[in-house]
């Protein structure tokens, strides 16, 4: 066993803003089944930046699974079964707050859940009632690690933000985003929940690194596809650098 190989693997959930983890060494694929079904795709385990990492693509191969159809329970259960204790989730989002324009990296600290109809709990009434504390939905220590790692890289990140999670797959109306802004949302995505609360139910530390790829509906000019693609590609490069740096500190 070398170095910190005895530590539990870090789970990384890649989304639209991180479709693969380039540089994952000795990668091995696992195809687990869980009591909740199969996760979105294989768990890819390997070494990255000196740590054991287990990587899962939230939307599956070829981005085939839309936000409302993701089996969030199977994804979180499969990571927990693989021995993961800490999860860093990468997500593409729209920017609502003017300080979070396209291209920003945001480490959100709060969530408002507007999604519906998703299997959002491991508890199905067949055991002890489970009301997990979710006052602070993200792990503050994992958030701090991400923010500190960004600082050492001179990589600008917004160190807080309220992550509004909509059902999708359609984008929001301008009035919906107005309401979200009144509610206090800073960014809007479609996959942050129930991923975060399931991670809490499973006892995993969980934080999110959000890449703002467009301004939310009714905020400025609608971005054209080519611009979003460019922002996404650039965001992915910065996220990969951030992951490389933060993993060395966990
Ligand atoms: N809304 C919801 N989800 C998103 C957006 C958006 O504007 N951009 C990227 N994911």
XYZ file of C-alpha atoms and ligand atoms in Angstrom:
260
model
C 0.000 0.000 0.000
C 1.572 3.272 -1.025
C 1.113 6.721 0.452
C -2.508 7.404 1.170
C -3.843 4.352 -0.662
C -5.490 3.247 2.581
C -7.823 6.238 2.425
C -11.285 5.723 1.039
C -11.705 6.650 -2.607
C -13.038 10.089 -3.466
C -16.224 9.927 -5.475
C -16.504 12.301 -8.393
C -19.827 12.695 -10.152
C -19.241 14.184 -13.563
C -22.008 15.988 -15.348
C -22.383 18.010 -18.482
C -19.474 20.091 -17.232
C -17.155 17.103 -16.738
C -17.866 14.291 -19.135
C -14.719 12.330 -18.399
C -11.809 12.419 -16.044
C -8.733 12.633 -18.235
C -5.640 11.435 -16.442
C -7.334 8.718 -14.412
C -4.623 6.043 -14.149
C -5.056 2.270 -13.922
C -8.742 2.797 -14.569
C -11.015 -0.171 -13.957
C -14.696 -0.306 -14.729
C -17.250 -1.808 -12.400
C -20.898 -2.426 -13.270
C -22.589 -2.666 -9.903
C -26.259 -3.308 -9.210
C -27.775 -1.781 -6.124
C -31.018 -2.441 -4.276
C -32.325 0.572 -6.202
C -31.223 -0.594 -9.644
C -28.172 0.193 -11.732
C -26.330 3.525 -11.629
C -26.161 5.770 -14.695
C -23.074 4.006 -15.999
C -20.016 2.112 -14.886
C -18.064 3.245 -11.854
C -14.576 3.983 -13.104
C -11.983 3.556 -10.382
C -8.365 4.539 -10.638
C -5.644 6.851 -9.385
C -5.908 10.571 -9.968
C -3.595 13.161 -8.447
C -2.260 10.535 -6.058
C -5.639 9.495 -4.706
C -7.973 6.606 -5.303
C -10.910 8.023 -7.182
C -14.227 6.542 -8.252
C -15.776 8.416 -11.137
C -19.392 8.218 -12.261
C -21.024 9.977 -15.187
C -24.363 11.282 -13.938
C -25.969 11.255 -17.372
C -24.438 7.962 -18.462
C -22.536 7.307 -21.617
C -23.219 9.727 -24.425
C -25.223 11.908 -22.052
C -28.202 9.636 -22.671
C -30.064 10.072 -19.365
C -31.895 13.399 -18.860
C -31.955 15.048 -15.409
C -35.468 13.888 -14.453
C -34.752 10.257 -15.418
C -31.470 9.800 -13.527
C -31.546 7.065 -10.902
C -30.046 9.255 -8.172
C -30.546 6.600 -5.513
C -28.626 3.962 -7.468
C -25.843 6.461 -8.195
C -25.338 7.409 -4.546
C -25.797 3.835 -3.295
C -23.247 2.508 -5.811
C -20.676 5.088 -4.681
C -21.324 4.279 -1.018
C -21.031 0.548 -1.769
C -17.667 1.234 -3.449
C -16.384 2.617 -0.139
C -16.644 6.275 -1.087
C -17.040 8.646 1.875
C -16.585 12.010 0.130
C -18.247 13.094 -3.095
C -17.437 16.059 -5.297
C -20.257 16.680 -7.742
C -19.680 18.685 -10.902
C -22.673 20.395 -12.478
C -23.391 22.786 -15.333
C -25.775 25.552 -14.299
C -27.319 28.788 -15.455
C -26.347 32.023 -13.709
C -29.033 34.132 -12.019
C -26.981 36.466 -9.807
C -25.121 39.153 -11.789
C -21.907 38.180 -9.971
C -22.151 34.704 -11.478
C -21.933 35.236 -15.240
C -21.167 32.501 -17.774
C -17.739 31.073 -17.102
C -17.930 31.410 -13.300
C -17.117 28.504 -11.018
C -19.390 28.465 -7.979
C -19.110 26.379 -4.806
C -22.703 26.701 -3.575
C -23.574 26.601 0.117
C -27.368 26.312 -0.049
C -30.085 24.626 -2.084
C -33.718 25.278 -2.940
C -35.344 22.227 -4.481
C -37.992 22.841 -7.158
C -37.746 19.358 -8.643
C -40.670 16.946 -8.307
C -41.552 13.326 -8.855
C -38.031 12.030 -8.299
C -37.298 9.116 -5.973
C -35.744 11.353 -3.386
C -35.179 9.178 -0.315
C -33.689 5.809 0.529
C -36.361 5.481 3.167
C -39.478 3.753 1.887
C -41.365 3.395 5.122
C -39.884 0.009 5.881
C -37.571 0.920 8.714
C -36.836 3.609 11.236
C -38.141 6.960 10.079
C -35.324 9.048 8.744
C -35.373 12.847 8.962
C -31.811 13.775 8.120
C -30.578 17.188 9.118
C -30.131 19.210 5.940
C -29.766 22.706 7.394
C -26.410 22.976 5.670
C -26.867 20.792 2.593
C -23.208 20.682 1.600
C -20.214 19.503 3.593
C -18.576 22.675 4.856
C -15.159 21.018 5.114
C -15.304 19.744 1.532
C -16.483 23.172 0.355
C -13.579 24.780 2.217
C -11.125 22.352 0.642
C -12.394 23.276 -2.829
C -12.271 27.004 -2.117
C -8.773 26.782 -0.583
C -7.483 24.682 -3.484
C -8.831 27.248 -5.956
C -7.083 29.991 -4.013
C -3.714 28.230 -4.197
C -4.205 27.992 -7.975
C -5.242 31.641 -8.319
C -8.406 30.279 -9.836
C -11.395 32.567 -9.268
C -14.337 30.797 -7.634
C -17.469 32.199 -6.022
C -17.363 30.763 -2.512
C -21.100 30.659 -1.831
C -24.406 30.607 -3.646
C -27.928 29.284 -3.483
C -28.386 26.457 -5.967
C -31.944 26.268 -7.270
C -32.776 22.867 -8.734
C -35.508 22.649 -11.360
C -37.111 19.578 -12.877
C -36.116 20.060 -16.494
C -35.421 18.862 -19.009
C -36.796 22.085 -20.432
C -35.176 25.341 -19.437
C -37.048 27.801 -17.215
C -39.347 30.640 -18.214
C -38.194 34.183 -17.456
C -40.925 34.447 -14.783
C -39.738 31.245 -13.152
C -36.220 32.634 -12.944
C -37.636 35.922 -11.570
C -39.343 33.928 -8.853
C -36.178 31.971 -8.145
C -34.283 35.230 -7.825
C -36.870 36.535 -5.355
C -36.456 33.276 -3.439
C -32.729 33.978 -3.234
C -31.381 31.560 -5.849
C -28.064 32.518 -7.437
C -27.665 29.650 -9.897
C -30.062 27.180 -11.499
C -29.429 23.589 -12.476
C -31.424 20.394 -12.890
C -29.412 17.696 -11.122
C -28.417 19.028 -7.701
C -31.356 17.311 -6.016
C -32.060 14.748 -4.775
C -28.381 13.921 -5.267
C -27.264 16.086 -2.340
C -29.908 14.901 0.142
C -29.409 11.249 -0.787
C -25.689 11.696 -0.146
C -26.614 13.087 3.284
C -28.956 10.156 3.942
C -26.143 7.785 2.990
C -23.770 9.569 5.373
C -21.460 10.826 2.611
C -19.726 14.181 2.659
C -20.872 15.985 -0.465
C -19.995 19.278 -2.143
C -20.713 20.714 -5.568
C -18.579 22.602 -8.035
C -20.928 24.350 -10.442
C -19.846 25.715 -13.803
C -22.031 28.557 -15.056
C -22.475 27.873 -18.766
C -25.195 30.393 -19.599
C -27.195 33.206 -18.113
C -30.527 31.912 -16.860
C -33.692 32.603 -18.867
C -34.568 36.280 -19.120
C -31.102 37.336 -17.967
C -29.316 39.061 -20.831
C -28.975 37.667 -24.312
C -29.750 33.999 -24.780
C -26.401 32.315 -25.323
C -25.850 30.645 -28.663
C -24.904 26.995 -28.741
C -21.310 27.629 -29.824
C -20.767 30.002 -26.893
C -22.122 27.476 -24.405
C -19.862 24.772 -25.882
C -16.853 27.045 -25.531
C -17.716 28.015 -21.948
C -18.261 24.367 -21.121
C -14.930 23.250 -22.566
C -13.080 26.019 -20.779
C -14.950 25.287 -17.548
C -14.041 21.601 -17.768
C -10.355 22.453 -18.021
C -10.546 24.611 -14.884
C -12.583 22.011 -13.008
C -10.008 19.319 -13.864
C -7.214 21.565 -12.533
C -9.203 22.251 -9.376
C -9.878 18.547 -8.823
C -6.231 17.702 -9.298
C -5.245 20.253 -6.682
C -7.983 19.527 -4.150
C -7.477 15.765 -4.192
C -3.977 16.231 -2.894
C -5.418 17.928 0.195
C -8.212 15.478 1.095
N -31.270 26.175 -16.211
C -31.282 24.936 -15.673
N -30.266 24.092 -15.786
C -29.190 24.500 -16.457
C -29.128 25.770 -17.053
C -30.218 26.652 -16.915
O -30.228 27.792 -17.412
N -27.904 25.847 -17.669
C -27.284 24.667 -17.435
N -28.042 23.848 -16.709
